[in-house]
């Protein structure tokens, strides 16, 4: 397996993709422009085409951007999802156990963690929000209680 790197380019409207050579080195960064200042990114196959896609959230606009990948570091379309939240962090995983990738994000200004349940075609259901008792700045998913289902942390 050859690993690649996806990074937020701070202070810019761009995301960088560095394709791995398989020997620990990487090609020059491919720049993907976005409509907002990206703050957090995650990678998954949102449309079941066996090619990895990127999700990005940014604190400058209440939008989530899905960047559908072509499998070679370039991208096809960008899908923008509007929210009512100030977005800080994003994570991905199948949190409702339906074999489709979901998006989890947080809004520390409203003490909320939200989930967008994936349809498996690059589109998502309306968000479901969960109140927290503190200001969440980072979100992650993983099976923390060993029940074979992803938990939101």
Tab-separated table of C-alpha atoms in Angstrom:
chain	number	residue	atom	x	y	z
A	1	UNK	CA	0.000	0.000	0.000
A	2	UNK	CA	1.301	3.428	-0.956
A	3	UNK	CA	0.307	6.222	1.418
A	4	UNK	CA	-0.457	9.789	0.387
A	5	UNK	CA	-0.798	12.932	2.510
A	6	UNK	CA	-3.653	15.463	2.527
A	7	UNK	CA	-2.975	18.761	4.315
A	8	UNK	CA	-4.664	22.073	5.020
A	9	UNK	CA	-2.610	24.952	3.657
A	10	UNK	CA	-2.915	27.458	6.508
A	11	UNK	CA	-3.943	30.994	5.626
A	12	UNK	CA	-4.989	29.982	2.138
A	13	UNK	CA	-8.097	28.728	0.351
A	14	UNK	CA	-6.304	25.520	-0.605
A	15	UNK	CA	-5.787	21.903	0.322
A	16	UNK	CA	-2.584	20.119	-0.626
A	17	UNK	CA	-2.296	16.498	-1.740
A	18	UNK	CA	1.108	14.827	-1.735
A	19	UNK	CA	1.157	11.522	-3.611
A	20	UNK	CA	3.465	8.924	-2.119
A	21	UNK	CA	6.094	7.075	-4.123
A	22	UNK	CA	6.073	4.099	-1.750
A	23	UNK	CA	9.649	4.654	-0.590
A	24	UNK	CA	8.959	7.313	2.047
A	25	UNK	CA	9.155	10.236	-0.355
A	26	UNK	CA	6.380	12.232	-1.977
A	27	UNK	CA	5.675	14.081	-5.203
A	28	UNK	CA	5.284	17.844	-5.296
A	29	UNK	CA	2.033	18.983	-3.705
A	30	UNK	CA	-1.093	19.074	-5.859
A	31	UNK	CA	-3.059	22.188	-4.911
A	32	UNK	CA	-6.853	21.936	-4.672
A	33	UNK	CA	-8.568	25.331	-4.315
A	34	UNK	CA	-11.652	25.529	-2.091
A	35	UNK	CA	-14.350	28.105	-1.466
A	36	UNK	CA	-13.349	28.629	2.176
A	37	UNK	CA	-10.303	28.667	4.419
A	38	UNK	CA	-9.958	24.980	5.282
A	39	UNK	CA	-9.312	24.263	8.942
A	40	UNK	CA	-9.711	20.487	9.135
A	41	UNK	CA	-9.790	17.669	6.561
A	42	UNK	CA	-10.596	13.965	6.519
A	43	UNK	CA	-10.471	11.327	3.795
A	44	UNK	CA	-12.915	8.541	2.852
A	45	UNK	CA	-14.751	7.115	-0.170
A	46	UNK	CA	-18.063	8.993	0.003
A	47	UNK	CA	-19.498	7.887	-3.352
A	48	UNK	CA	-18.429	4.206	-3.456
A	49	UNK	CA	-16.260	4.523	-6.558
A	50	UNK	CA	-13.207	2.981	-4.806
A	51	UNK	CA	-11.413	6.345	-5.001
A	52	UNK	CA	-10.725	8.410	-1.908
A	53	UNK	CA	-12.497	11.727	-1.480
A	54	UNK	CA	-11.776	14.648	0.850
A	55	UNK	CA	-14.075	16.472	3.246
A	56	UNK	CA	-13.061	19.907	4.471
A	57	UNK	CA	-14.494	22.302	7.031
A	58	UNK	CA	-13.392	25.860	7.584
A	59	UNK	CA	-14.060	28.426	10.258
A	60	UNK	CA	-14.492	31.249	7.728
A	61	UNK	CA	-17.799	29.962	6.328
A	62	UNK	CA	-20.541	27.647	7.588
A	63	UNK	CA	-19.975	25.127	4.796
A	64	UNK	CA	-18.682	21.608	4.459
A	65	UNK	CA	-16.921	20.873	1.191
A	66	UNK	CA	-16.812	17.362	-0.261
A	67	UNK	CA	-14.087	16.992	-2.887
A	68	UNK	CA	-14.683	13.908	-5.016
A	69	UNK	CA	-11.374	12.333	-5.977
A	70	UNK	CA	-10.344	10.865	-9.327
A	71	UNK	CA	-7.893	8.411	-7.759
A	72	UNK	CA	-4.786	10.197	-9.038
A	73	UNK	CA	-4.633	13.195	-6.677
A	74	UNK	CA	-6.881	15.327	-8.854
A	75	UNK	CA	-10.537	15.961	-8.165
A	76	UNK	CA	-13.754	16.007	-10.123
A	77	UNK	CA	-16.463	18.006	-8.419
A	78	UNK	CA	-16.777	19.863	-5.141
A	79	UNK	CA	-20.066	19.509	-3.311
A	80	UNK	CA	-20.848	22.265	-0.811
A	81	UNK	CA	-23.133	21.592	2.153
A	82	UNK	CA	-24.373	24.649	4.041
A	83	UNK	CA	-24.775	24.510	7.808
A	84	UNK	CA	-25.717	26.941	10.542
A	85	UNK	CA	-22.542	26.200	12.501
A	86	UNK	CA	-19.044	27.521	12.990
A	87	UNK	CA	-16.994	24.487	11.997
A	88	UNK	CA	-13.761	23.513	13.722
A	89	UNK	CA	-13.073	19.842	13.177
A	90	UNK	CA	-14.254	16.993	10.970
A	91	UNK	CA	-13.997	13.208	11.180
A	92	UNK	CA	-15.428	10.384	9.086
A	93	UNK	CA	-16.659	6.860	9.693
A	94	UNK	CA	-19.730	4.658	9.551
A	95	UNK	CA	-21.268	5.800	12.836
A	96	UNK	CA	-24.730	4.287	12.241
A	97	UNK	CA	-23.410	0.929	10.987
A	98	UNK	CA	-25.128	1.008	7.563
A	99	UNK	CA	-21.928	0.453	5.511
A	100	UNK	CA	-21.911	4.077	4.311
A	101	UNK	CA	-19.441	6.755	5.354
A	102	UNK	CA	-20.832	9.500	7.598
A	103	UNK	CA	-19.375	12.910	8.429
A	104	UNK	CA	-19.008	14.133	12.020
A	105	UNK	CA	-18.159	17.751	12.827
A	106	UNK	CA	-18.240	20.072	15.819
A	107	UNK	CA	-19.194	23.652	16.609
A	108	UNK	CA	-17.598	24.866	19.828
A	109	UNK	CA	-19.465	28.175	19.760
A	110	UNK	CA	-22.797	26.305	20.098
A	111	UNK	CA	-21.576	23.313	22.165
A	112	UNK	CA	-22.725	20.925	19.419
A	113	UNK	CA	-21.457	17.822	17.646
A	114	UNK	CA	-23.262	17.014	14.389
A	115	UNK	CA	-23.498	13.997	12.098
A	116	UNK	CA	-24.319	13.950	8.401
A	117	UNK	CA	-25.386	10.406	7.543
A	118	UNK	CA	-24.080	9.339	4.143
A	119	UNK	CA	-26.194	7.868	1.369
A	120	UNK	CA	-23.144	6.231	-0.243
A	121	UNK	CA	-23.388	8.326	-3.416
A	122	UNK	CA	-21.560	11.480	-2.301
A	123	UNK	CA	-24.680	13.025	-0.778
A	124	UNK	CA	-25.839	13.178	2.828
A	125	UNK	CA	-29.005	13.372	4.918
A	126	UNK	CA	-29.797	16.472	6.951
A	127	UNK	CA	-27.601	16.871	9.991
A	128	UNK	CA	-28.389	15.414	13.374
A	129	UNK	CA	-27.091	17.529	16.271
A	130	UNK	CA	-26.036	16.491	19.764
A	131	UNK	CA	-25.509	18.963	22.614
A	132	UNK	CA	-22.326	18.740	24.635
A	133	UNK	CA	-21.565	20.237	28.033
A	134	UNK	CA	-18.342	21.828	26.876
A	135	UNK	CA	-16.975	23.567	23.808
A	136	UNK	CA	-15.853	20.816	21.387
A	137	UNK	CA	-12.901	21.886	19.227
A	138	UNK	CA	-11.855	18.467	17.950
A	139	UNK	CA	-13.881	15.423	17.003
A	140	UNK	CA	-12.831	11.844	16.268
A	141	UNK	CA	-14.518	8.501	15.719
A	142	UNK	CA	-13.414	5.101	16.977
A	143	UNK	CA	-14.662	2.053	18.821
A	144	UNK	CA	-13.806	3.135	22.374
A	145	UNK	CA	-15.973	0.583	24.211
A	146	UNK	CA	-15.086	-2.443	22.059
A	147	UNK	CA	-18.668	-3.138	20.868
A	148	UNK	CA	-17.715	-3.188	17.153
A	149	UNK	CA	-19.546	0.101	16.534
A	150	UNK	CA	-17.940	3.491	16.057
A	151	UNK	CA	-18.298	6.022	18.841
A	152	UNK	CA	-17.961	9.795	18.550
A	153	UNK	CA	-15.273	11.306	20.757
